[in-house]
Amino acid sequence: MRTTPRSVLVIGTGGREHALAIALSQDPSVTEVHAAPGNPGIAAVATLHDVDPMSAPAVADLAASLGVDLVVVGPEAPLVAGVADAVRERGIAVFGPSRAAARLEGSKAFSKGVMEAAGVPTAGARTCGTAAEVEAALDAFGAPYVVKDDALAAGKGVVVTRDRAEALAHAALCLSREGGRVVVEEFLDGPEVSVFAVCDGTTAYALQPAQDFKRIFDGGRGPNTGGMGSYTPLAWAQDDLADVVLDRVVRPTLAEMGRRGTPFVGCLYVGLALTAAGPRVIEFNVRFGDPDVQPVLAVLASPLGELLLAAAQGRLADVPAPAFRGGAAVSVVLASAGYPESSSKGDVIAGVGDAAACEGVDVVHAGTAVDGDRLVTAGGRVLAVRAVGADVPDARARAYAAADLITFPGLQRRSDIAAEPLGVVEGASVADR
Ligand code: AMP
Ligand code: GLY
């Protein structure tokens, strides 16, 4: 059995997959990176294959025909669809949970049940199947109201509001779908943090915590998005945050998943609120966060391929815990017109080369396409400008200076990514939403 991968296949199309492909290509043992389907940015560091990431047999066939040592599945949808199972059945190492374990993200009601059984600190919640149950739950928890679609909704299924009518309207929309259920929760008051735990079923290592700016507008205003920017490290957070999360959240969850016969292998993404009563889990995801993981990978000093292969093979305890360079990194997302409600395709992008030429900067592709010899928009989140620096203000200044060089019609970006020293930006108050 190889313990360092020579060739790796990355599944997905977004900025997370580009950042993963870059980090994998920098692992000295990795000589070949493949991606399916990838994007124009990933093409610079990997060989692209036009294979549907949602088709489990097609992904497994590709991995087998390429003879890769490791498959890394980026997004949640293929995981929930069983892509990791299909690859594993061919005897190929895969970083990403089985369909059964991916329910930690695929169903909020399921993940709440696991948290409860494992004693993980989280918001009180009720799963509701009728409008009457929703009304009772809203009254029980009081305002601000938190109403979540039980099913996968790409980060857009959640409404946090003081307006009871708005809460009820969102619940009604979710319930109107076939089999629709909603989860009504207690509001968690405090800054949000993302902690990524690399898990092999029993052992876990945490990466350096990051913070994601989820709302579309400055100051945490406007609707939720997939994430408009991120940074690491969090100088304002407690030093032992990652260890606390491993102890109180990740290890109990791995034990519970193992007890249920569905061990979790992959990235357990713990979305936390740091409340006055301590860290509380807002949500689990079963993959790296995007853009949250981009700056984390920029400061990762350990070889990523070796780490993810060890997790995929259940040998995490045999490799050292991931190490991080000093300094900081910041990613600023450039989104297209209409995002997050819609997105704009085909707008011509200029300045990417100039931005990427800035010191400490790389440009991560999320939703781009090539049209003739032009780079054009092809999604909601188009690019992320990522910079490393001596500290957060330095990385932030570099990221914004480079981002200023990129233009396309309708470009939207926040101007306050990583600006607040305390990070108490979003999630701290809904008064202004
Ligand atoms: P989720 O899809 O569960 O991550 O929720 C999306 C966003 O809604 C989170 O990142 C938070 O900003 C907010 N949110 C979700 N649950 C809560 C909660 N219980 N209390 C406060 N804010 C929440
Ligand atoms: N940036 C949040 C997520 O990846 O879910």
Short mmCIF file of C-alpha atoms and ligand atoms in Angstrom, two decimals:
data_model
loop_
_atom_site.label_atom_id
_atom_site.label_comp_id
_atom_site.label_asym_id
_atom_site.label_seq_id
_atom_site.Cartn_x
_atom_site.Cartn_y
_atom_site.Cartn_z
CA MET A 1 0.00 0.00 0.00
CA ARG A 2 1.39 3.41 -0.97
CA THR A 3 1.48 5.90 1.87
CA THR A 4 2.20 8.90 -0.34
CA PRO A 5 0.10 9.51 -3.44
CA ARG A 6 1.74 9.98 -6.84
CA SER A 7 -1.47 10.77 -8.63
CA VAL A 8 -4.65 12.33 -7.32
CA LEU A 9 -8.08 12.98 -8.85
CA VAL A 10 -10.05 15.97 -7.56
CA ILE A 11 -13.84 15.95 -8.12
CA GLY A 12 -15.65 19.27 -8.51
CA THR A 13 -15.67 22.58 -10.32
CA GLY A 14 -15.31 25.36 -7.78
CA GLY A 15 -12.85 27.50 -5.91
CA ARG A 16 -12.43 24.88 -3.19
CA GLU A 17 -11.37 22.34 -5.81
CA HIS A 18 -8.95 24.82 -7.38
CA ALA A 19 -7.39 25.53 -3.99
CA LEU A 20 -7.19 21.77 -3.28
CA ALA A 21 -5.61 21.10 -6.69
CA ILE A 22 -2.99 23.82 -6.09
CA ALA A 23 -2.13 22.45 -2.64
CA LEU A 24 -2.00 18.86 -3.93
CA SER A 25 0.27 19.89 -6.80
CA GLN A 26 2.64 21.41 -4.24
CA ASP A 27 2.93 18.11 -2.32
CA PRO A 28 6.39 16.81 -3.30
CA SER A 29 5.15 13.22 -3.61
CA VAL A 30 2.35 14.17 -6.02
CA THR A 31 3.48 14.17 -9.64
CA GLU A 32 0.08 14.10 -11.34
CA VAL A 33 -3.14 15.94 -10.52
CA HIS A 34 -6.35 15.20 -12.41
CA ALA A 35 -9.71 16.93 -12.03
CA ALA A 36 -13.24 16.16 -13.15
CA PRO A 37 -14.70 18.27 -14.49
CA GLY A 38 -12.51 21.06 -13.06
CA ASN A 39 -12.48 24.64 -14.36
CA PRO A 40 -10.18 26.90 -16.42
CA GLY A 41 -8.09 27.77 -13.35
CA ILE A 42 -7.65 24.15 -12.33
CA ALA A 43 -6.45 23.40 -15.88
CA ALA A 44 -3.20 25.20 -15.03
CA VAL A 45 -2.28 22.61 -12.36
CA ALA A 46 -4.24 19.51 -13.41
CA THR A 47 -5.41 17.46 -16.37
CA LEU A 48 -9.15 17.95 -16.82
CA HIS A 49 -11.62 15.16 -17.61
CA ASP A 50 -15.12 15.83 -18.84
CA VAL A 51 -16.91 13.50 -16.43
CA ASP A 52 -20.13 14.24 -14.52
CA PRO A 53 -19.18 14.59 -10.84
CA MET A 54 -22.67 13.40 -9.85
CA SER A 55 -22.35 10.08 -11.65
CA ALA A 56 -20.86 7.58 -9.19
CA PRO A 57 -20.06 4.91 -11.81
CA ALA A 58 -18.51 7.48 -14.18
CA VAL A 59 -16.26 8.90 -11.44
CA ALA A 60 -15.24 5.39 -10.31
CA ASP A 61 -14.49 4.37 -13.92
CA LEU A 62 -12.36 7.47 -14.42
CA ALA A 63 -10.41 6.89 -11.20
CA ALA A 64 -9.79 3.26 -12.18
CA SER A 65 -8.77 4.06 -15.74
CA LEU A 66 -6.34 6.76 -14.57
CA GLY A 67 -4.99 4.43 -11.88
CA VAL A 68 -4.90 7.26 -9.34
CA ASP A 69 -3.75 6.61 -5.77
CA LEU A 70 -6.33 8.95 -4.23
CA VAL A 71 -9.64 10.59 -5.11
CA VAL A 72 -10.60 13.79 -3.28
CA VAL A 73 -14.29 14.67 -3.57
CA GLY A 74 -14.79 18.42 -3.14
CA PRO A 75 -18.52 19.21 -2.96
CA GLU A 76 -21.30 17.70 -0.87
CA ALA A 77 -23.73 16.75 -3.64
CA PRO A 78 -21.60 13.91 -5.12
CA LEU A 79 -20.91 12.63 -1.60
CA VAL A 80 -24.61 12.56 -0.74
CA ALA A 81 -25.12 10.79 -4.10
CA GLY A 82 -22.69 8.01 -3.13
CA VAL A 83 -19.66 8.88 -5.28
CA ALA A 84 -17.19 8.00 -2.51
CA ASP A 85 -18.82 4.58 -2.03
CA ALA A 86 -18.47 3.77 -5.72
CA VAL A 87 -14.77 4.72 -5.75
CA ARG A 88 -14.08 2.78 -2.54
CA GLU A 89 -15.79 -0.30 -3.98
CA ARG A 90 -13.13 -0.32 -6.71
CA GLY A 91 -10.44 -0.51 -4.04
CA ILE A 92 -9.29 3.07 -4.64
CA ALA A 93 -8.57 5.34 -1.66
CA VAL A 94 -11.05 8.20 -1.45
CA PHE A 95 -11.12 11.25 0.81
CA GLY A 96 -14.81 11.86 1.41
CA PRO A 97 -17.56 10.15 3.40
CA SER A 98 -19.89 7.38 2.29
CA ARG A 99 -23.43 8.28 1.32
CA ALA A 100 -24.59 7.12 4.76
CA ALA A 101 -22.06 9.29 6.62
CA ALA A 102 -22.72 12.26 4.31
CA ARG A 103 -26.18 12.51 5.87
CA LEU A 104 -24.44 14.62 8.52
CA GLU A 105 -24.77 17.37 5.92
CA GLY A 106 -27.54 15.95 3.74
CA SER A 107 -30.14 16.13 6.51
CA LYS A 108 -30.13 18.72 9.27
CA ALA A 109 -32.53 16.58 11.31
CA PHE A 110 -30.12 13.62 11.07
CA SER A 111 -27.13 15.71 12.10
CA LYS A 112 -29.05 17.13 15.06
CA GLY A 113 -29.85 13.57 16.13
CA VAL A 114 -26.18 12.60 15.98
CA MET A 115 -25.15 15.70 17.92
CA GLU A 116 -27.70 14.93 20.58
CA ALA A 117 -26.63 11.29 20.90
CA ALA A 118 -22.96 12.35 21.02
CA GLY A 119 -23.52 15.14 23.55
CA VAL A 120 -22.20 17.80 21.17
CA PRO A 121 -23.04 21.38 22.24
CA THR A 122 -25.42 22.89 19.69
CA ALA A 123 -28.56 25.00 19.42
CA GLY A 124 -31.79 23.55 20.73
CA ALA A 125 -33.95 22.55 17.75
CA ARG A 126 -37.23 21.02 16.69
CA THR A 127 -37.95 19.31 13.40
CA CYS A 128 -41.36 20.29 12.06
CA GLY A 129 -43.52 18.80 9.33
CA THR A 130 -46.52 21.13 9.59
CA ALA A 131 -47.16 24.87 9.85
CA ALA A 132 -48.75 24.35 13.28
CA GLU A 133 -45.60 22.65 14.56
CA VAL A 134 -43.52 25.53 13.16
CA GLU A 135 -45.67 28.11 14.95
CA ALA A 136 -45.35 26.26 18.24
CA ALA A 137 -41.57 25.98 17.82
CA LEU A 138 -41.18 29.69 16.96
CA ASP A 139 -43.08 30.57 20.11
CA ALA A 140 -41.05 28.15 22.21
CA PHE A 141 -37.67 29.58 21.13
CA GLY A 142 -38.72 33.22 20.62
CA ALA A 143 -37.05 35.83 18.39
CA PRO A 144 -34.66 36.03 16.62
CA TYR A 145 -36.12 33.12 14.69
CA VAL A 146 -33.96 30.56 12.90
CA VAL A 147 -35.76 28.46 10.28
CA LYS A 148 -33.85 25.91 8.18
CA ASP A 149 -34.83 23.75 5.26
CA ASP A 150 -34.09 20.16 6.30
CA ALA A 151 -32.69 19.31 2.87
CA LEU A 152 -29.51 20.45 1.13
CA ALA A 153 -29.90 24.04 -0.02
CA ALA A 154 -26.35 25.22 -0.83
CA GLY A 155 -26.23 27.43 2.25
CA LYS A 156 -29.35 29.28 1.17
CA GLY A 157 -32.00 27.29 3.03
CA VAL A 158 -31.69 29.24 6.26
CA VAL A 159 -33.57 32.34 7.33
CA VAL A 160 -32.62 34.22 10.49
CA THR A 161 -35.07 37.00 11.27
CA ARG A 162 -36.95 38.87 13.96
CA ASP A 163 -39.98 39.00 11.66
CA ARG A 164 -42.34 36.15 12.54
CA ALA A 165 -44.20 36.47 9.23
CA GLU A 166 -40.93 36.10 7.30
CA ALA A 167 -40.01 33.04 9.38
CA LEU A 168 -43.41 31.48 8.69
CA ALA A 169 -43.22 32.26 4.98
CA HIS A 170 -39.83 30.55 4.66
CA ALA A 171 -41.14 27.53 6.59
CA ALA A 172 -44.20 27.35 4.34
CA LEU A 173 -42.00 27.38 1.23
CA CYS A 174 -39.85 24.51 2.55
CA LEU A 175 -42.87 22.50 3.68
CA SER A 176 -44.54 22.90 0.30
CA ARG A 177 -41.86 20.67 -1.30
CA GLU A 178 -42.50 16.96 -1.38
CA GLY A 179 -41.47 15.45 1.95
CA GLY A 180 -40.48 18.92 3.07
CA ARG A 181 -39.44 19.39 6.69
CA VAL A 182 -38.01 22.36 8.50
CA VAL A 183 -35.80 22.66 11.53
CA VAL A 184 -36.59 25.56 13.89
CA GLU A 185 -33.70 26.46 16.17
CA GLU A 186 -32.63 28.51 19.10
CA PHE A 187 -30.65 31.60 17.95
CA LEU A 188 -26.93 31.38 18.69
CA ASP A 189 -25.35 34.72 19.48
CA GLY A 190 -21.65 35.09 18.71
CA PRO A 191 -19.04 35.23 15.96
CA GLU A 192 -18.96 32.29 13.57
CA VAL A 193 -15.91 30.15 12.98
CA SER A 194 -15.15 27.28 10.60
CA VAL A 195 -13.04 24.37 11.87
CA PHE A 196 -12.13 21.63 9.40
CA ALA A 197 -11.36 18.23 10.87
CA VAL A 198 -9.57 15.70 8.66
CA CYS A 199 -11.01 12.34 9.79
CA ASP A 200 -10.16 8.70 9.09
CA GLY A 201 -13.16 7.15 10.83
CA THR A 202 -11.64 7.16 14.32
CA THR A 203 -8.80 9.70 14.43
CA ALA A 204 -9.05 13.38 13.52
CA TYR A 205 -6.75 16.36 13.05
CA ALA A 206 -8.07 19.89 12.97
CA LEU A 207 -6.83 22.50 10.51
CA GLN A 208 -6.25 26.08 11.62
CA PRO A 209 -9.64 27.78 12.21
CA ALA A 210 -10.94 30.26 9.63
CA GLN A 211 -13.78 32.72 9.36
CA ASP A 212 -16.18 33.01 6.44
CA PHE A 213 -18.22 36.11 5.55
CA LYS A 214 -21.55 34.69 4.50
CA ARG A 215 -23.70 37.66 3.67
CA ILE A 216 -23.61 39.38 0.30
CA PHE A 217 -23.15 42.96 1.57
CA ASP A 218 -20.68 44.76 3.82
CA GLY A 219 -21.42 44.74 7.52
CA GLY A 220 -23.13 41.35 7.32
CA ARG A 221 -26.16 42.73 5.52
CA GLY A 222 -28.32 41.15 2.85
CA PRO A 223 -29.03 37.51 2.10
CA ASN A 224 -26.79 34.55 2.89
CA THR A 225 -24.45 33.37 0.14
CA GLY A 226 -22.11 30.42 -0.18
CA GLY A 227 -19.44 32.74 1.28
CA MET A 228 -17.97 36.06 0.09
CA GLY A 229 -14.52 35.86 1.66
CA SER A 230 -12.47 34.29 4.41
CA TYR A 231 -9.28 34.56 6.41
CA THR A 232 -7.02 32.74 8.82
CA PRO A 233 -5.69 32.78 11.54
CA LEU A 234 -8.22 34.18 14.01
CA ALA A 235 -5.95 36.14 16.32
CA TRP A 236 -8.96 37.07 18.47
CA ALA A 237 -10.12 33.52 19.15
CA GLN A 238 -8.96 31.32 22.01
CA ASP A 239 -5.62 29.59 21.22
CA ASP A 240 -6.92 26.12 21.94
CA LEU A 241 -10.10 26.48 19.88
CA ALA A 242 -9.19 23.68 17.44
CA ASP A 243 -8.37 21.32 20.32
CA VAL A 244 -11.59 22.18 22.13
CA VAL A 245 -13.55 21.45 18.96
CA LEU A 246 -11.75 18.12 18.50
CA ASP A 247 -12.51 17.12 22.09
CA ARG A 248 -16.08 18.31 22.45
CA VAL A 249 -17.38 17.98 18.91
CA VAL A 250 -15.33 15.92 16.48
CA ARG A 251 -14.26 12.92 18.58
CA PRO A 252 -17.73 12.34 20.09
CA THR A 253 -19.25 12.63 16.61
CA LEU A 254 -16.77 10.14 15.10
CA ALA A 255 -17.50 7.74 17.97
CA GLU A 256 -21.26 8.04 17.42
CA MET A 257 -20.94 7.55 13.65
CA GLY A 258 -18.74 4.50 14.25
CA ARG A 259 -21.24 3.10 16.75
CA ARG A 260 -23.96 3.43 14.10
CA GLY A 261 -21.85 1.44 11.63
CA THR A 262 -21.29 4.44 9.35
CA PRO A 263 -17.77 5.67 10.19
CA PHE A 264 -16.94 9.14 8.94
CA VAL A 265 -13.95 9.47 6.61
CA GLY A 266 -13.30 12.87 5.08
CA CYS A 267 -13.55 16.47 6.20
CA LEU A 268 -15.97 17.16 9.01
CA TYR A 269 -16.58 20.88 8.69
CA VAL A 270 -17.73 22.24 12.02
CA GLY A 271 -19.53 25.57 11.71
CA LEU A 272 -19.50 27.10 15.19
CA ALA A 273 -20.86 30.10 16.98
CA LEU A 274 -18.60 31.26 19.80
CA THR A 275 -21.32 32.17 22.29
CA ALA A 276 -20.98 33.54 25.80
CA ALA A 277 -21.66 29.99 27.00
CA GLY A 278 -18.85 28.55 24.84
CA PRO A 279 -18.60 27.13 21.30
CA ARG A 280 -21.88 25.77 19.91
CA VAL A 281 -22.22 23.90 16.63
CA ILE A 282 -24.34 25.71 14.04
CA GLU A 283 -23.99 23.02 11.42
CA PHE A 284 -21.95 20.13 10.14
CA ASN A 285 -20.80 19.86 6.56
CA VAL A 286 -19.05 16.84 5.15
CA ARG A 287 -16.47 18.60 2.97
CA PHE A 288 -14.14 21.56 3.11
CA GLY A 289 -15.80 24.98 3.20
CA ASP A 290 -15.59 27.29 0.24
CA PRO A 291 -14.09 29.88 0.41
CA ASP A 292 -13.20 29.22 4.07
CA VAL A 293 -10.62 26.54 3.28
CA GLN A 294 -8.81 28.63 0.65
CA PRO A 295 -6.73 30.71 3.09
CA VAL A 296 -6.20 27.67 5.33
CA LEU A 297 -4.63 25.73 2.45
CA ALA A 298 -2.48 28.76 1.60
CA VAL A 299 -0.77 28.55 5.01
CA LEU A 300 -0.69 24.75 5.31
CA ALA A 301 2.93 23.63 5.55
CA SER A 302 2.31 19.86 5.54
CA PRO A 303 1.97 17.84 2.32
CA LEU A 304 -1.78 17.71 1.65
CA GLY A 305 -1.79 14.54 -0.47
CA GLU A 306 -0.04 12.52 2.21
CA LEU A 307 -2.46 13.80 4.87
CA LEU A 308 -5.63 13.08 2.87
CA LEU A 309 -4.36 9.68 1.73
CA ALA A 310 -3.62 8.71 5.35
CA ALA A 311 -7.18 9.72 6.29
CA ALA A 312 -8.64 7.77 3.36
CA GLN A 313 -6.67 4.67 4.42
CA GLY A 314 -7.53 4.90 8.15
CA ARG A 315 -3.87 5.64 9.03
CA LEU A 316 -4.10 9.22 10.25
CA ALA A 317 -2.41 8.36 13.54
CA ASP A 318 0.68 7.34 11.52
CA VAL A 319 1.25 10.81 10.06
CA PRO A 320 2.09 13.99 11.93
CA ALA A 321 -0.63 16.50 12.72
CA PRO A 322 -0.81 19.19 10.04
CA ALA A 323 1.57 22.09 10.52
CA PHE A 324 0.98 25.69 9.47
CA ARG A 325 3.30 28.45 8.34
CA GLY A 326 3.25 31.64 10.31
CA GLY A 327 1.56 34.61 8.75
CA ALA A 328 -1.97 34.90 7.46
CA ALA A 329 -4.07 34.49 4.34
CA VAL A 330 -7.20 36.20 3.03
CA SER A 331 -9.56 35.30 0.17
CA VAL A 332 -11.87 37.91 -1.35
CA VAL A 333 -14.65 36.54 -3.56
CA LEU A 334 -15.68 38.30 -6.77
CA ALA A 335 -19.29 37.39 -7.60
CA SER A 336 -21.34 37.99 -10.72
CA ALA A 337 -24.37 40.24 -11.16
CA GLY A 338 -27.50 39.00 -9.44
CA TYR A 339 -25.73 36.71 -6.95
CA PRO A 340 -26.97 35.09 -4.69
CA GLU A 341 -30.50 35.09 -6.14
CA SER A 342 -29.19 34.39 -9.63
CA SER A 343 -25.94 34.66 -11.52
CA SER A 344 -24.71 36.09 -14.77
CA LYS A 345 -22.90 34.09 -17.41
CA GLY A 346 -20.68 35.14 -20.30
CA ASP A 347 -19.43 38.48 -18.95
CA VAL A 348 -15.83 39.05 -20.04
CA ILE A 349 -13.27 39.04 -17.22
CA ALA A 350 -10.13 41.18 -17.44
CA GLY A 351 -7.06 41.56 -15.26
CA VAL A 352 -6.66 38.06 -13.83
CA GLY A 353 -3.05 37.82 -15.02
CA ASP A 354 -2.13 41.18 -13.51
CA ALA A 355 -3.74 40.24 -10.20
CA ALA A 356 -2.00 36.86 -10.10
CA ALA A 357 1.35 38.58 -10.75
CA CYS A 358 1.12 40.48 -7.45
CA GLU A 359 3.42 39.22 -4.74
CA GLY A 360 1.84 36.64 -2.44
CA VAL A 361 -1.33 36.51 -4.53
CA ASP A 362 -3.03 33.79 -6.51
CA VAL A 363 -6.38 33.92 -8.25
CA VAL A 364 -8.70 31.03 -7.47
CA HIS A 365 -11.28 30.18 -10.15
CA ALA A 366 -14.78 29.33 -8.96
CA GLY A 367 -17.25 30.04 -11.77
CA THR A 368 -15.30 30.81 -14.94
CA ALA A 369 -15.38 29.50 -18.48
CA VAL A 370 -13.28 30.02 -21.60
CA ASP A 371 -15.06 31.52 -24.60
CA GLY A 372 -12.66 31.55 -27.54
CA ASP A 373 -9.59 33.24 -26.10
CA ARG A 374 -11.53 35.11 -23.43
CA LEU A 375 -12.19 34.22 -19.82
CA VAL A 376 -15.87 34.78 -18.96
CA THR A 377 -18.14 34.46 -15.94
CA ALA A 378 -19.98 31.15 -15.55
CA GLY A 379 -21.49 31.17 -12.09
CA GLY A 380 -22.42 33.14 -8.99
CA ARG A 381 -19.04 33.16 -7.35
CA VAL A 382 -16.62 33.78 -10.20
CA LEU A 383 -13.15 34.16 -8.70
CA ALA A 384 -11.46 34.55 -5.36
CA VAL A 385 -8.35 36.64 -4.94
CA ARG A 386 -6.22 34.96 -2.32
CA ALA A 387 -3.18 36.50 -0.69
CA VAL A 388 -0.73 35.51 1.99
CA GLY A 389 0.98 38.08 4.18
CA ALA A 390 2.82 38.65 7.43
CA ASP A 391 -0.46 39.11 9.29
CA VAL A 392 -4.15 39.50 8.48
CA PRO A 393 -4.00 43.25 7.66
CA ASP A 394 -1.03 42.65 5.34
CA ALA A 395 -2.67 39.70 3.55
CA ARG A 396 -5.90 41.69 3.33
CA ALA A 397 -4.18 44.72 1.77
CA ARG A 398 -2.50 42.49 -0.82
CA ALA A 399 -5.73 40.68 -1.65
CA TYR A 400 -7.67 43.91 -2.18
CA ALA A 401 -4.86 45.57 -4.16
CA ALA A 402 -4.87 42.59 -6.53
CA ALA A 403 -8.68 42.36 -6.60
CA ASP A 404 -8.78 46.01 -7.76
CA LEU A 405 -7.06 44.89 -10.98
CA ILE A 406 -9.86 42.49 -11.96
CA THR A 407 -12.96 43.74 -13.74
CA PHE A 408 -16.10 42.30 -15.31
CA PRO A 409 -19.59 43.76 -15.81
CA GLY A 410 -21.72 43.47 -12.68
CA LEU A 411 -18.83 42.44 -10.40
CA GLN A 412 -19.86 42.30 -6.75
CA ARG A 413 -17.49 42.01 -3.82
CA ARG A 414 -17.44 42.96 -0.18
CA SER A 415 -14.99 45.59 0.97
CA ASP A 416 -14.81 44.45 4.60
CA ILE A 417 -13.46 40.89 4.37
CA ALA A 418 -11.10 40.33 7.32
CA ALA A 419 -11.37 43.98 8.33
CA GLU A 420 -12.86 43.61 11.79
CA PRO A 421 -10.16 42.86 14.36
CA LEU A 422 -12.55 40.98 16.60
CA GLY A 423 -14.22 39.08 13.85
CA VAL A 424 -17.54 39.82 15.45
CA VAL A 425 -19.03 40.61 12.11
CA GLU A 426 -21.75 38.19 11.27
CA GLY A 427 -24.01 36.14 13.44
CA ALA A 428 -23.50 38.56 16.32
CA SER A 429 -26.72 40.44 15.74
CA VAL A 430 -29.71 40.23 13.49
CA ALA A 431 -30.92 43.69 14.41
CA ASP A 432 -29.83 45.13 11.06
CA ARG A 433 -30.80 42.28 8.77
P1 AMP B 1 -26.42 26.85 7.99
O1 AMP B 1 -26.81 26.53 6.58
O2 AMP B 1 -27.03 25.96 9.01
O3 AMP B 1 -24.95 27.01 8.11
O4 AMP B 1 -26.90 28.33 8.29
C1 AMP B 1 -26.49 29.40 7.49
C2 AMP B 1 -26.21 30.59 8.34
O5 AMP B 1 -27.35 30.98 9.09
C3 AMP B 1 -25.15 30.37 9.38
O6 AMP B 1 -23.89 30.49 8.86
C4 AMP B 1 -25.48 31.43 10.40
O7 AMP B 1 -25.01 32.69 9.97
C5 AMP B 1 -26.96 31.44 10.38
N1 AMP B 1 -27.47 30.53 11.42
C6 AMP B 1 -27.80 29.24 11.27
N2 AMP B 1 -28.22 28.69 12.42
C7 AMP B 1 -28.17 29.68 13.34
C8 AMP B 1 -28.50 29.74 14.74
N3 AMP B 1 -28.99 28.69 15.40
N4 AMP B 1 -28.32 30.91 15.37
C9 AMP B 1 -27.84 31.99 14.69
N5 AMP B 1 -27.52 32.00 13.37
C10 AMP B 1 -27.70 30.85 12.70
N1 GLY B 2 -18.54 28.79 3.01
C1 GLY B 2 -19.51 27.97 3.60
C2 GLY B 2 -19.61 26.62 3.05
O1 GLY B 2 -18.73 26.15 2.34
O2 GLY B 2 -20.58 25.96 3.35
#
